[in-house]
Amino acid sequence: MENRVYYGQYSLKHWINLILKKNIALPEYQRYFVWNENKVANLIEAFSNKQFIPPVTIGAFKIGDTSQNLILDGQQRLTSILLAYLDLYPDEKTYKKTIEIFASENDDSEPGELLDNVFEWTFHKLTEKASSKQEILKKIQDGNYKKTNLNIKENFFEENFLGFSYLVPSTNDEKIQQKYYSSVFRNINIQGETLLPQESRASLYFLDKDLTQFFTKRFTQNFVIKGFSGETKIDFVRFLALLSQYNKDGGSEYVARSYKQIMEKYYEEYIYSAISDSDGRYGKFSSIFPGKQYDLRLTTLQSTIDEMKIYEKFSSIIDLDMYFFGLIYTTVFLGKTVDKNKIKELKENIESNITELRKDAQHVRAPGHLKYLRLRIDESIKLYNKYAIKNAL
C-alpha cells in the first residue's frame, strides 16, 4: 500500500468550522502566528478579487484507534481566515501595556491567567475558549485583541474557497509516519516565511511526545545572547548534541569534526540518533537515559540554574557556553548536582575563566571556530567537575 494524496477545496466557512470543531490541528512543532495585519488584509483582498491562493496541506496521523488531521502547511492562511471571520487581531501594543500594569499594581496576580500571550500565539488560544464565534467573543479579555475592520461582504466566507492536499501515509506505524511527515514539512516553503533552524528541527521529533518534552524544556527560552542585531535564544539541542559526542568519545578532540560549515546537519543527525536510539557518533540515547528517565535530571538542572541565579542575558556565546556546557553535562549527563555551599566560588571562577578567554582577540572574533568551541566545552566541564557532588539522584 502506497502513501496517498487527495486534492480538493472547501469554502472558507467550512475551513473555519473545521478549526473551531478541532477537526484539524496544529502539530506542536508549528511556529506561532507571525502574519501582520497587512498580510491578513491582503489575503482577504486576494480572495475577494478571485486571485490564486496557494492550497493548504493537511496530513492524517494515526496512533492506534485515534487519528488527527495535522496542518502541515497553511497555518498562517487558515489563522488569518479565522481572525477575519471573528473580526479580531492579537493586539501586541495593548497586551504590553496591560502586562506593565499587572507588574506594577498587582504583584499577586499573573496576567497570563486572564490574557492570551500574543507573543506565543496560535489559533488554539481561541479554540480552547469555545467552538463558536459568539462564545469566543464573549470570553476574550480586554487588552488582548482589537477589531480588524476588513469590511467583509455578506456571504464572503460561503462564496470563497481554499484548496487543499490531504496526505494519508501507507502505515499506522508512528516512527514511519514521523519520518514521512518530517520530510514533507521540511520541504514545504511556507509563504516565503523562512523557518528558524529550531522550528525546522522540531518537525523531526514532534510525534515522539517524550522527546518533544526533552528537547523543548521551557527554561531554555529564558536565556539569550544580546547582540547588535537582536537577541538569540539558547539552543538546548546544540548543547545536547555536542555533549553527547563528548560523552561518547570521552573528550572534545573529535567533537563536530568535519561539520564546521554544516553544524545544523550535525544537530539534526543527533535528533535522528536519539529517535532511533542508534549507537553512532553520539552514543545510544538509552545508555544515558535508560527508559527515557530524564525528568529528575532536568529538574536538577532547573533548580541549579535557580540556585546559581544565572543572569538571563549574555553579551556573547563565550559567556553562555562557559556557564552551560559544564552545568548541563554535570546535571543532565552525569546525574550529579553542584555543591550549594560553593556556588559563589564556582561563579567567580567561571567569570575569571571568561575574562581569560576574552583576552584572545581571535577567539572573540570567531567564537564559532571548532577549536574555540572545544576549548569552551573542556574548560566549562573542568570547572563544574570541581564542584560536582556525586550520586545526587
mmCIF file of C-alpha atoms in Angstrom, residues 316-319 321-323 350-365 371-380 383:
data_model
loop_
_atom_site.group_PDB
_atom_site.id
_atom_site.type_symbol
_atom_site.label_atom_id
_atom_site.label_comp_id
_atom_site.label_asym_id
_atom_site.label_seq_id
_atom_site.Cartn_x
_atom_site.Cartn_y
_atom_site.Cartn_z
ATOM 1 C CA SER A 316 28.400 36.673 23.844
ATOM 2 C CA ILE A 317 28.263 32.951 23.224
ATOM 3 C CA ILE A 318 31.571 32.629 25.092
ATOM 4 C CA ASP A 319 29.890 33.637 28.349
ATOM 5 C CA ASP A 321 28.881 28.391 26.856
ATOM 6 C CA MET A 322 31.081 28.703 29.917
ATOM 7 C CA TYR A 323 28.016 28.724 32.164
ATOM 8 C CA ILE A 350 33.579 30.952 35.666
ATOM 9 C CA GLU A 351 33.780 34.741 35.346
ATOM 10 C CA SER A 352 37.564 34.641 35.771
ATOM 11 C CA ASN A 353 37.810 31.993 33.068
ATOM 12 C CA ILE A 354 35.613 34.044 30.723
ATOM 13 C CA THR A 355 37.912 37.031 31.249
ATOM 14 C CA GLU A 356 40.937 34.928 30.282
ATOM 15 C CA LEU A 357 39.241 33.569 27.167
ATOM 16 C CA ARG A 358 38.273 37.073 26.098
ATOM 17 C CA LYS A 359 41.916 38.128 26.096
ATOM 18 C CA ASP A 360 42.297 36.088 22.916
ATOM 19 C CA ALA A 361 41.086 38.529 20.252
ATOM 20 C CA GLN A 362 40.786 35.760 17.672
ATOM 21 C CA HIS A 363 38.522 33.779 19.994
ATOM 22 C CA VAL A 364 36.297 36.831 20.452
ATOM 23 C CA ARG A 365 36.124 37.431 16.690
ATOM 24 C CA LYS A 371 38.967 24.945 18.098
ATOM 25 C CA TYR A 372 37.436 27.549 20.396
ATOM 26 C CA LEU A 373 34.163 25.672 20.771
ATOM 27 C CA ARG A 374 36.012 22.587 22.011
ATOM 28 C CA LEU A 375 38.090 24.737 24.355
ATOM 29 C CA ARG A 376 34.927 26.141 25.969
ATOM 30 C CA ILE A 377 33.474 22.643 26.354
ATOM 31 C CA ASP A 378 36.637 21.420 28.079
ATOM 32 C CA GLU A 379 37.071 24.452 30.311
ATOM 33 C CA SER A 380 33.435 24.603 31.404
ATOM 34 C CA LEU A 383 35.277 23.917 36.241
#
